[in-house]
Short mmCIF file of C-alpha atoms (C1' of nucleotides) in Angstrom, two decimals:
data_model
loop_
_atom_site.label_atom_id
_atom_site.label_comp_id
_atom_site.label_asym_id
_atom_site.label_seq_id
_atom_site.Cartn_x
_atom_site.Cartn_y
_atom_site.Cartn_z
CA UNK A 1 -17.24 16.23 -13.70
CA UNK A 2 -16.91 13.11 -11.80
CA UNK A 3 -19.23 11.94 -9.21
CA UNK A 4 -20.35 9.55 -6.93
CA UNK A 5 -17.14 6.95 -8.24
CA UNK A 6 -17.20 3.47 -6.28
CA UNK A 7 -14.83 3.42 -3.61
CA UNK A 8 -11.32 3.26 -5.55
CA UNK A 9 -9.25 0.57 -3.17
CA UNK A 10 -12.11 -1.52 -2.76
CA UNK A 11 -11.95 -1.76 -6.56
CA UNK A 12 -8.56 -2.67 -6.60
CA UNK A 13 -9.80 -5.50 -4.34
CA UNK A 14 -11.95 -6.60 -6.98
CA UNK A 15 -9.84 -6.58 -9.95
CA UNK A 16 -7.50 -8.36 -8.09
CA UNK A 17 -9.80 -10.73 -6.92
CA UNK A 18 -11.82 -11.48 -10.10
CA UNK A 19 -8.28 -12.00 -12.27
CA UNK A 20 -7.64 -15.09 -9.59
CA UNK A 21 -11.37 -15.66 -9.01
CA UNK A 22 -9.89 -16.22 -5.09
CA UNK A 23 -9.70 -13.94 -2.10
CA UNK A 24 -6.51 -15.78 -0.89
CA UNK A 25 -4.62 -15.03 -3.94
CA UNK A 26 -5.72 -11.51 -4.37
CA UNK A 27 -4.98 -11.10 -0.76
CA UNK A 28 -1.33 -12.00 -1.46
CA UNK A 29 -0.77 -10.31 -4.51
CA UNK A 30 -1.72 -7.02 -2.60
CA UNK A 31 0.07 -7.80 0.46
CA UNK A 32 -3.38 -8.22 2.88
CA UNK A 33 -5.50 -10.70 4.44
CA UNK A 34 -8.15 -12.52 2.21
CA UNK A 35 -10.51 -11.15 5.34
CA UNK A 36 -9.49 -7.57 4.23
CA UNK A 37 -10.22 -8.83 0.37
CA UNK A 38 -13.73 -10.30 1.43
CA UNK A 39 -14.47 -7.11 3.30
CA UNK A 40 -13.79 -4.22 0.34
CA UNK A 41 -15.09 -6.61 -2.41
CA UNK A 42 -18.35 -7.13 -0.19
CA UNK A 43 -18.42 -3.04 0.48
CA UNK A 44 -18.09 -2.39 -3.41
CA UNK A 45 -21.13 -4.72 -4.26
CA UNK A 46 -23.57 -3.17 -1.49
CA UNK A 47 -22.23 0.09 -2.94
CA UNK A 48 -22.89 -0.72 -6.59
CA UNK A 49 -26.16 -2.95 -4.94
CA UNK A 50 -25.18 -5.52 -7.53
CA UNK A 51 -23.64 -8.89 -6.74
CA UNK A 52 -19.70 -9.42 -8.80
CA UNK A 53 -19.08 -13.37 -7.48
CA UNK A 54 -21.27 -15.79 -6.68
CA UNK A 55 -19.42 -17.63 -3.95
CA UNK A 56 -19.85 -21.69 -4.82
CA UNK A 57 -18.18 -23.92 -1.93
CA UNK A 58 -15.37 -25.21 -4.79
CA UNK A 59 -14.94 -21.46 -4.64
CA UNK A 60 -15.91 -18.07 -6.64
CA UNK A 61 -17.54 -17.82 -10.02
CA UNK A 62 -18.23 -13.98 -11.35
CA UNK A 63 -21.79 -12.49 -11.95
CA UNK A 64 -22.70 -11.11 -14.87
CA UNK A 65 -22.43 -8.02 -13.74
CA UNK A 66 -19.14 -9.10 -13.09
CA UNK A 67 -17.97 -10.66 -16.12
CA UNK A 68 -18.80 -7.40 -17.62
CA UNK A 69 -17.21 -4.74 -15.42
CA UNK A 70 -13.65 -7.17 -14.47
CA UNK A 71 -11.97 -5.99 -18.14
CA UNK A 72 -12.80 -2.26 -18.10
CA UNK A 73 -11.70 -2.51 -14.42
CA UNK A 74 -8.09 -3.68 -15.53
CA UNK A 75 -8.00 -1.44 -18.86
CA UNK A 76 -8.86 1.17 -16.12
CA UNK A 77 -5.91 0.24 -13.82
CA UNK A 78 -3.59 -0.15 -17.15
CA UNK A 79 -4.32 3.02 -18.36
CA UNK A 80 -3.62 4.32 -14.89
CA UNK A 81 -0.52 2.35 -14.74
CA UNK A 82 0.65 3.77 -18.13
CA UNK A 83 -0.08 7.23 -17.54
CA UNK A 84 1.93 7.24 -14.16
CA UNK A 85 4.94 5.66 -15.48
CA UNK A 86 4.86 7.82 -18.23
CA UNK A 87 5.37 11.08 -15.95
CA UNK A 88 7.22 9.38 -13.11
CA UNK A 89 10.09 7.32 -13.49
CA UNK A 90 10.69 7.00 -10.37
CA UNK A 91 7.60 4.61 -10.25
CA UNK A 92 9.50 2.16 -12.56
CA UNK A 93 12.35 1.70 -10.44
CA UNK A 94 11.03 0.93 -7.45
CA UNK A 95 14.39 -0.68 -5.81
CA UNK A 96 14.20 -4.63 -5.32
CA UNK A 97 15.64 -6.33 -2.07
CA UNK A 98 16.94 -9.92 -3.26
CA UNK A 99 17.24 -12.57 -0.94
CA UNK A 100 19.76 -15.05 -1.92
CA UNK A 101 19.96 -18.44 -0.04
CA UNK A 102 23.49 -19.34 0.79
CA UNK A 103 23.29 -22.50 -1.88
CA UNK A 104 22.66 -20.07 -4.90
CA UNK A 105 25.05 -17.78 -3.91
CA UNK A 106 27.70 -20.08 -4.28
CA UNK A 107 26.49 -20.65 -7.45
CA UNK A 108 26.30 -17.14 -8.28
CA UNK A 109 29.53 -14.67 -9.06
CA UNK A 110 30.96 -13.43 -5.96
CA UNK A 111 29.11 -10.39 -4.69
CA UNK A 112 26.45 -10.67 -7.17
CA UNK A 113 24.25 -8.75 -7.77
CA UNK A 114 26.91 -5.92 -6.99
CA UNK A 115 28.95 -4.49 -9.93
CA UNK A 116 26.18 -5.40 -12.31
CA UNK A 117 25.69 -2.35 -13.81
CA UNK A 118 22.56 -3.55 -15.43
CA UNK A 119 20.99 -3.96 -12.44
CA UNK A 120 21.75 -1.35 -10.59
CA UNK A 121 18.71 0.73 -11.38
CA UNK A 122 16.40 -2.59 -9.89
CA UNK A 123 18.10 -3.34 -7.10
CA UNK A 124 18.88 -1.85 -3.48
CA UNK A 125 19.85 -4.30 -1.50
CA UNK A 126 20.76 -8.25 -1.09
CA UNK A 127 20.99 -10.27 2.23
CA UNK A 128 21.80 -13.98 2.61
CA UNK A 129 18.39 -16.01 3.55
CA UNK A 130 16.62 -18.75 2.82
CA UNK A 131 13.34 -17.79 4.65
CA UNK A 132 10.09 -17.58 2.39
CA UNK A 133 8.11 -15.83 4.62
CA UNK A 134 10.40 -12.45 3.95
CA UNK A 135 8.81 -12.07 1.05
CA UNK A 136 5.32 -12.13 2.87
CA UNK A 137 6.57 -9.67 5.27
CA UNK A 138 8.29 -7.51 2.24
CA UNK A 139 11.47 -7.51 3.39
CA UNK A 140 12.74 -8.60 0.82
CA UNK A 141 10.70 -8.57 -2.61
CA UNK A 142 12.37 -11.65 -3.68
CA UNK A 143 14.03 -14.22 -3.14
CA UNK A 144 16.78 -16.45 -5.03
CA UNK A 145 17.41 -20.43 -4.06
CA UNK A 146 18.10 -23.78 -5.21
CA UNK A 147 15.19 -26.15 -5.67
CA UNK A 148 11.44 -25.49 -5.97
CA UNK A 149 9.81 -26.37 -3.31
CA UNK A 150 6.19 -25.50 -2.38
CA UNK A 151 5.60 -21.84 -1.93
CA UNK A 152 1.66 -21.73 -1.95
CA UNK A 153 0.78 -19.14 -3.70
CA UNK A 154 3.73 -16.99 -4.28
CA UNK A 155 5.46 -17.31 -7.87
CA UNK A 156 8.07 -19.79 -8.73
CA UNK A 157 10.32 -19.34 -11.87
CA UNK A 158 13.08 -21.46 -12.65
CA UNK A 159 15.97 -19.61 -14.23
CA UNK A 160 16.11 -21.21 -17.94
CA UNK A 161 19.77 -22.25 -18.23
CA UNK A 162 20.84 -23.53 -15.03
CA UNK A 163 19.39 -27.02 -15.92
CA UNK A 164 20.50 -29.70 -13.16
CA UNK A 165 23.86 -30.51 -14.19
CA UNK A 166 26.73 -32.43 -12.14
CA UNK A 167 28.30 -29.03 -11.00
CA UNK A 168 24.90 -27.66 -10.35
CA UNK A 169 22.98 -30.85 -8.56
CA UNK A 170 19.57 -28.44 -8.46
CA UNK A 171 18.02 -25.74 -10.48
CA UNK A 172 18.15 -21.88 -9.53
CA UNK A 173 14.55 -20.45 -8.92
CA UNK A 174 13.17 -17.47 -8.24
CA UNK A 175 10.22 -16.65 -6.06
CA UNK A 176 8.59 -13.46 -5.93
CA UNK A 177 5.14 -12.54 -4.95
CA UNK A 178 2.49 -13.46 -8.21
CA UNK A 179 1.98 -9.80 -8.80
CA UNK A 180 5.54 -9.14 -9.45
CA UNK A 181 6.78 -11.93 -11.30
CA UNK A 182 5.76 -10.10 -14.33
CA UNK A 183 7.66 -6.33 -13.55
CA UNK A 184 10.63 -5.07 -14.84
CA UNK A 185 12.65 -5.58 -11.98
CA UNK A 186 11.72 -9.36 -11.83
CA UNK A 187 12.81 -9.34 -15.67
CA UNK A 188 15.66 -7.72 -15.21
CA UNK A 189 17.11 -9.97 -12.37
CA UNK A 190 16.04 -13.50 -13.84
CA UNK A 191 17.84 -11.87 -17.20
CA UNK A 192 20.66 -10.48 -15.10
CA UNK A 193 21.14 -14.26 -13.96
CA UNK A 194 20.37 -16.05 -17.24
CA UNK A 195 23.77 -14.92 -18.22
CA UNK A 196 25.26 -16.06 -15.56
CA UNK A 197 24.24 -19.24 -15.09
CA UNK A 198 24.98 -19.57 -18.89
CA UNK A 199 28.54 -18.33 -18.38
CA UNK A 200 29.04 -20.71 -15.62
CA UNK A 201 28.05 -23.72 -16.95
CA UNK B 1 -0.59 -7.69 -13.33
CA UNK B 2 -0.90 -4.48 -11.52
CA UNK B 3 1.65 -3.19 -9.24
CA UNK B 4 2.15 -0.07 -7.08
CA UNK B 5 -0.35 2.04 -8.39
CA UNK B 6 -0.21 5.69 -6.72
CA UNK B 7 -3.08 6.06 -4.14
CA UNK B 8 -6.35 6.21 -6.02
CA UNK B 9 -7.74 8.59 -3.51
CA UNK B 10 -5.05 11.18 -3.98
CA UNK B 11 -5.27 10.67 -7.77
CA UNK B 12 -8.60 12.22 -7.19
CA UNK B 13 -7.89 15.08 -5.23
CA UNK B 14 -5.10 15.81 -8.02
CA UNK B 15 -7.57 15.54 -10.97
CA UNK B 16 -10.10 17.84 -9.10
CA UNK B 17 -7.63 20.08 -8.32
CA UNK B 18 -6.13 20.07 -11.66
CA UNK B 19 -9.81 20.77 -13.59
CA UNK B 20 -10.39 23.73 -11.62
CA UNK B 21 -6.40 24.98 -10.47
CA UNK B 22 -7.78 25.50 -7.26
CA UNK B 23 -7.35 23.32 -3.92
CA UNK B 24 -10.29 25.22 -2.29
CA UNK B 25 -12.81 24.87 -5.33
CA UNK B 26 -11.86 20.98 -5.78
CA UNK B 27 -11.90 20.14 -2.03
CA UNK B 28 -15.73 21.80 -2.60
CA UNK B 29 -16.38 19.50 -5.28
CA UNK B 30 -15.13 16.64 -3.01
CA UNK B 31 -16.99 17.69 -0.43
CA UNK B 32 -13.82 18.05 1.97
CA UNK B 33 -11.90 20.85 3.14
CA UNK B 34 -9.07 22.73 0.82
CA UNK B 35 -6.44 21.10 3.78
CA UNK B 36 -7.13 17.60 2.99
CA UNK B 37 -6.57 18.31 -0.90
CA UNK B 38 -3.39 19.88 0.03
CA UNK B 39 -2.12 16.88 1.61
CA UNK B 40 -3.43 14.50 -1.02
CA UNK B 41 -1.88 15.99 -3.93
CA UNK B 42 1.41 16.23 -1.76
CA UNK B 43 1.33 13.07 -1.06
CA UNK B 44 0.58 11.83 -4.78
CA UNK B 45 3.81 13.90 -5.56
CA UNK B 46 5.96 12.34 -3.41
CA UNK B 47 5.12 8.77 -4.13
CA UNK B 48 5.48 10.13 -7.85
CA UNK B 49 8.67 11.75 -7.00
CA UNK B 50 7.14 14.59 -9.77
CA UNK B 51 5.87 17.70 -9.30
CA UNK B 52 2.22 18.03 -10.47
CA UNK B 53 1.33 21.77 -9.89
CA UNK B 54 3.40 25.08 -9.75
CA UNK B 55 2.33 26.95 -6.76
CA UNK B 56 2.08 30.60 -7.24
CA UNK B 57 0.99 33.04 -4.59
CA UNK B 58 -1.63 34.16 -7.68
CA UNK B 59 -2.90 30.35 -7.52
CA UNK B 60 -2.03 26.97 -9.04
CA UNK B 61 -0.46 26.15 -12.82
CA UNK B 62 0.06 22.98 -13.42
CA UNK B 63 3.41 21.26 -14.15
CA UNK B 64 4.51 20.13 -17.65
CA UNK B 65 4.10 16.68 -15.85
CA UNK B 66 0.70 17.35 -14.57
CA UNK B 67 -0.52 18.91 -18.09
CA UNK B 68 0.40 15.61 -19.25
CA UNK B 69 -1.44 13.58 -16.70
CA UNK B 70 -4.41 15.90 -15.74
CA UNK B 71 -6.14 14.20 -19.54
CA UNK B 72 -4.96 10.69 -18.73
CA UNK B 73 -6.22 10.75 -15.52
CA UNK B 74 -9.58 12.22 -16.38
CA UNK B 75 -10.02 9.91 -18.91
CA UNK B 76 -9.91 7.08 -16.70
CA UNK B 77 -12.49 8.55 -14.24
CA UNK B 78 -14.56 9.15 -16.89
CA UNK B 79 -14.28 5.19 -18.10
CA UNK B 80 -14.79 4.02 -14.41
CA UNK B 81 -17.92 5.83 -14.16
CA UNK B 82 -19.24 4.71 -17.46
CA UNK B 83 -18.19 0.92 -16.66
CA UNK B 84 -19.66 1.57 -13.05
CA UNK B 85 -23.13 2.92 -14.79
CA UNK B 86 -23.38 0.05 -16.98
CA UNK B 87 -23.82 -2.77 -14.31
CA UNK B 88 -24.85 -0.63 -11.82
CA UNK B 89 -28.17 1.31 -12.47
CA UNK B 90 -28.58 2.03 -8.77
CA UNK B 91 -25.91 4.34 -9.04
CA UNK B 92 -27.35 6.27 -11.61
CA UNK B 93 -30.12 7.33 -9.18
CA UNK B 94 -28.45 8.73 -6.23
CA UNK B 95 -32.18 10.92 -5.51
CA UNK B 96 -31.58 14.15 -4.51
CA UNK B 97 -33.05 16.21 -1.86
CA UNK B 98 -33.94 19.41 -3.30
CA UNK B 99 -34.09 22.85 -1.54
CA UNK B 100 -36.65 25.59 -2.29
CA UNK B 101 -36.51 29.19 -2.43
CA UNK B 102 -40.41 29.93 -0.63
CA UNK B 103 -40.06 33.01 -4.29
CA UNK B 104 -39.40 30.33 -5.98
CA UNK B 105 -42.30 27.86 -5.15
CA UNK B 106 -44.55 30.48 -5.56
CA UNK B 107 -43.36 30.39 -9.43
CA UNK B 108 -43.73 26.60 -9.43
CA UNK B 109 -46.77 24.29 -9.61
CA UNK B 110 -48.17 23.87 -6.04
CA UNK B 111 -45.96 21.12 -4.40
CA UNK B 112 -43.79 20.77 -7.43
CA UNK B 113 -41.40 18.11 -7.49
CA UNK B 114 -44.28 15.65 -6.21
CA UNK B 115 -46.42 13.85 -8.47
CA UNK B 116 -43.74 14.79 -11.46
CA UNK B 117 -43.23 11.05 -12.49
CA UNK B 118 -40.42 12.30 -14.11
CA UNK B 119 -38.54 13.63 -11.77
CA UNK B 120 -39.76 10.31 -9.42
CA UNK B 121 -36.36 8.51 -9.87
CA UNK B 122 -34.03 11.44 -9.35
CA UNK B 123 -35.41 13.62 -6.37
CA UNK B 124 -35.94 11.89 -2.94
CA UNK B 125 -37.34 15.38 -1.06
CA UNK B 126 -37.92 19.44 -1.21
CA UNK B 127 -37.69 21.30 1.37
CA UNK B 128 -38.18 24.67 1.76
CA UNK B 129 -34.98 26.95 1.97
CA UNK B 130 -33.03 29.88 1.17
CA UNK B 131 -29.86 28.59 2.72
CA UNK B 132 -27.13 28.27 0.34
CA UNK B 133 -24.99 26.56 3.47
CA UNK B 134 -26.87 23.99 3.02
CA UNK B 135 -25.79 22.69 0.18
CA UNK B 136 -22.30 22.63 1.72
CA UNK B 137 -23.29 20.50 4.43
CA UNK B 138 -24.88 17.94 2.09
CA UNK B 139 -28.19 18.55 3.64
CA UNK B 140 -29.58 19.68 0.19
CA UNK B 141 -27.97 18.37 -3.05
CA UNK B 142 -29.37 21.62 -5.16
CA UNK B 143 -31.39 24.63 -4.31
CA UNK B 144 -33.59 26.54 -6.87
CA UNK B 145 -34.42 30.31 -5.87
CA UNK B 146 -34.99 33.55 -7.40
CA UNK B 147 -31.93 35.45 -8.44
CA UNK B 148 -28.03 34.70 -8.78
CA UNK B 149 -26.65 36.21 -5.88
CA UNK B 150 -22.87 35.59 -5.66
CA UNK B 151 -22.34 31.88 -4.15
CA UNK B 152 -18.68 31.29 -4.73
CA UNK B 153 -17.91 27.82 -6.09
CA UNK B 154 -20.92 26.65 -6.07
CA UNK B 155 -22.26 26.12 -9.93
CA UNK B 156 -25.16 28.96 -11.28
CA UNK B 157 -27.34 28.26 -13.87
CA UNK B 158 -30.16 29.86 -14.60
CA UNK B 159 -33.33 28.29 -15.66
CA UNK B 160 -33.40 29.06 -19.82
CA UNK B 161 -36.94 29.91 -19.78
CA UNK B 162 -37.69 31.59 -16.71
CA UNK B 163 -36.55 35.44 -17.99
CA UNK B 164 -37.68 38.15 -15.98
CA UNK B 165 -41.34 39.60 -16.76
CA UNK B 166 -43.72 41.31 -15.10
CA UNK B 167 -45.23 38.00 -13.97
CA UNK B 168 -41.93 36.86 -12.61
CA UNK B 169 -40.12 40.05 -11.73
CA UNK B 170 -36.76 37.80 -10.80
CA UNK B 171 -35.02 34.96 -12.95
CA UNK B 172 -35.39 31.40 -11.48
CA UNK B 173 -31.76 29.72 -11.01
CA UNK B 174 -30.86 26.62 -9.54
CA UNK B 175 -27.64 26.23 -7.57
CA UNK B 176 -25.43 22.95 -6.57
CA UNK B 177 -21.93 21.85 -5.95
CA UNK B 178 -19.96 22.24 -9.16
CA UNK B 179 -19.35 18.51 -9.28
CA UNK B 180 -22.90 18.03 -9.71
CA UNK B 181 -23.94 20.66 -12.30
CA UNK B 182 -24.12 18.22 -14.80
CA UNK B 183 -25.04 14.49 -13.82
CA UNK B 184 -27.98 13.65 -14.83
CA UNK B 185 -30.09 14.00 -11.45
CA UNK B 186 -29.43 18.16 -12.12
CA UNK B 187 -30.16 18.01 -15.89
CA UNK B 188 -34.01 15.71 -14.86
CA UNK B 189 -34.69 19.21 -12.71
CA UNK B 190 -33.59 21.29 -14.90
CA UNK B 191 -35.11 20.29 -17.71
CA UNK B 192 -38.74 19.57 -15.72
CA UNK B 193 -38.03 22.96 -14.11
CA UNK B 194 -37.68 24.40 -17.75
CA UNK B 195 -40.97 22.82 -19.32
CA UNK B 196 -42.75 24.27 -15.97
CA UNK B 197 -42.06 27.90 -16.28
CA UNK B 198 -42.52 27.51 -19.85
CA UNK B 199 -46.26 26.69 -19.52
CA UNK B 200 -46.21 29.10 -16.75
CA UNK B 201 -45.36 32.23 -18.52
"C1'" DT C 1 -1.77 49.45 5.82
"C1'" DT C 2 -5.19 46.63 5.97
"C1'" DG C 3 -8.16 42.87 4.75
"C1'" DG C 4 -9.23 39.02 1.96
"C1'" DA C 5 -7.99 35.02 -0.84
"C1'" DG C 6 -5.36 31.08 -1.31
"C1'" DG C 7 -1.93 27.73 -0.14
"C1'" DG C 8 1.17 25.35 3.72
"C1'" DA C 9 1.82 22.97 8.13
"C1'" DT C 10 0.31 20.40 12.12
"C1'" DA C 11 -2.04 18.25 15.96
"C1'" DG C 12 -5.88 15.79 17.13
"C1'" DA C 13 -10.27 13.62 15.78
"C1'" DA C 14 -12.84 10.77 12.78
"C1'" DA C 15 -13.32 7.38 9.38
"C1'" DT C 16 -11.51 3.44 7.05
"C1'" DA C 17 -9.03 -0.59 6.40
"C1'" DC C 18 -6.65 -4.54 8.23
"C1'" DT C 19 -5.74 -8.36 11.25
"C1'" DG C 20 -6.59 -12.43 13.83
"C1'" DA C 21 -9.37 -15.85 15.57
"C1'" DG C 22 -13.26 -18.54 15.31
"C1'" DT C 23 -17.04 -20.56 12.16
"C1'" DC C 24 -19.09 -22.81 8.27
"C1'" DT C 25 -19.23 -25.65 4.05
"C1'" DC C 26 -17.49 -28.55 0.79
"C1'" DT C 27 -14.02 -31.89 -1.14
"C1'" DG C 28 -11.16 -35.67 -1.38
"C1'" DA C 29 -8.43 -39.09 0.85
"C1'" DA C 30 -8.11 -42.82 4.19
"C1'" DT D 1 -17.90 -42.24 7.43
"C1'" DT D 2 -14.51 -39.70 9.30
"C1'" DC D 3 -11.07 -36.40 9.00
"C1'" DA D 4 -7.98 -32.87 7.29
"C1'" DG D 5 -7.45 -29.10 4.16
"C1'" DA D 6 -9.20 -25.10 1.43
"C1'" DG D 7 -11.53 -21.23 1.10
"C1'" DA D 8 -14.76 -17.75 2.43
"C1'" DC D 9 -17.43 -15.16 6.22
"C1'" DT D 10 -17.94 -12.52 10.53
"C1'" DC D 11 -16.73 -9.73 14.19
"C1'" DA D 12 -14.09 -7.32 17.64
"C1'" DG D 13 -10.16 -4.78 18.27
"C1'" DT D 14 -6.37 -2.28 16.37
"C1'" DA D 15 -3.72 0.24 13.06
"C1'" DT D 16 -3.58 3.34 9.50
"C1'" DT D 17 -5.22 6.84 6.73
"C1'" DT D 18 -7.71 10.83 6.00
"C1'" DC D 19 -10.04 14.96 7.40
"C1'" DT D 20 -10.80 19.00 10.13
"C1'" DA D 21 -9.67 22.97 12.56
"C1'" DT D 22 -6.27 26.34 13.26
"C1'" DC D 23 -2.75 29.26 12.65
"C1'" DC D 24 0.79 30.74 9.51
"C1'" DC D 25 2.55 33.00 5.38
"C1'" DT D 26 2.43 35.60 0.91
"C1'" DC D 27 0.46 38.36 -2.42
"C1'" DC D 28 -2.64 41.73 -4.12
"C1'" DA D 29 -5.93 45.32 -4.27
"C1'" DA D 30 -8.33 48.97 -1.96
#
DNA sequence: TTGGAGGGATAGAAATACTGAGTCTCTGAA
DNA sequence: TTCAGAGACTCAGTATTTCTATCCCTCCAA
């Protein structure tokens, strides 16, 4: 007997936005412009006719109102996420594409991530590149390299055993969009090459 | 943290759909057309890569997948829209416009709704009409006349105390979208409507 | 055998959402 | 005090999504 629910995307705008309290970064973590962000949050508040940020110059602050509705929003969307994965598996393996600069892939086994059997159910397809911006553009959902340099706002992990060392002169890292650094398939892959930067050195 | 939810939209259609096993009677609830439900839950499938309902020329069953997410589902609507009330009274009062049976208002105080303080935050207008359409078109949210002829989807309930005497030869019975039968803007009328032919009779 | 109910498909129309560019304000560094 | 950088807002135009309107099919009951 549901009625009269808020518009659902523009919610997702929210949610998104209050977690980072920023437009920009809730713009990239769902793949839009913060324009598009401004837009739905701004259409959910005249729809609710409450105010959820209070936009301060050193940037945004939630309401009350706001403070109150962000963490049933995201139980809301984890409940939803739950539920879904719990009847379609085929939502959990969404397939990655890994970009590999040419650096790290000397680093890395020949043909990796091919013949890992582990990783077969995360992965679809790997290209040699070094270029950030494919991850902007989702061609590739992330993207593997030597050295950390700055990516704005997209995530940056460094893989935990390949530690500077003479035969490696710079660290492997990972870079992913901030709203995947924390799925399965990012786990999987930054386990997947754990090992084998273990094994190598 | 959330990541490739399936289309919140859809997810409606679907749980519609799913409460009443019918495309048509949900897309009425929606206020769309029975095609447009078709294509949403379709399209929920295939991003799910499950099957929710069983199509059967004698109507819709739903899958051992969609029995298992029809609940879920609901249950998060049903959180939204109690998050949603909490911060947001003014969605509490979507008014209603009311439509009148000219039987009917004979029954009723003269220019009943107006001046009912009660009813002041929950009905925005009467008119007076014996057009069931018109309820379909969203020009009238409910409509209150004598007698239950047959209205097909729509939601029937009769006014408890208004049973058929001499005085009032025909039972009072206030119609509206199925969706609505039970927000609280229907159970204001119905419950001013009931005190009214109470002292009436 | 016919008509009605209900779901499926599809093309085109309507509504929604997104982008891109320009604007404003504030902050912090030079 | 000036300037560059961040971040948000607005608006026009465009792209995408969603809905409608039809026509189709199947089943069932009269």
């Amino acid at each position: 007997m549901t009625y009269r629910l808020p518009a659902l995307n523009a919610l997702r705008a929210f949610e998104a936005a209050a977690r980072h309290l920023s437009f920009r970064m809730a713009a990239s973590e769902l793949g839009v412009t913060a324009g598009a962000i401004s837009q739905q949050v701004k259409k959910l508040e005249v729809s609710l006719g409450v105010a959820l940020f209070r936009r301060l110059p050193q940037g945004l602050l939630l309401t009350t109102e706001g403070e109150t509705y962000l963490p049933q929003i995201s139980k809301v969307f984890e409940d939803l996420t739950e539920a879904t994965e719990a009847i379609a598996p085929k939502m959990n393996s969404k397939k990655f594409n890994i970009g590999i600069c040419s650096k790290a892939a000397d680093i890395l086994p020949p043909h990796w991530p091919k013949h890992r059997g582990s990783l077969k159910a995360f992965v679809r397809d790997s290209i040699y590149t070094n270029d950030v911006e494919m991850i902007r553009t989702n061609e590739i959902d992330c993207l593997i390299r030597l050295g950390g340099g700055p990516y704005g706002d997209l995530a940056l992990i460094k893989i935990p055993s390949s530690a500077s060392t003479k035969k490696h002169p710079a660290e492997l890292h990972y870079v992913c969009k901030p709203g995947l650094a924390d799925c399965r398939q990012s786990k999987a892959i930054l386990e997947d090459l754990k090992i084998h930067t273990l094994s190598n050195s």
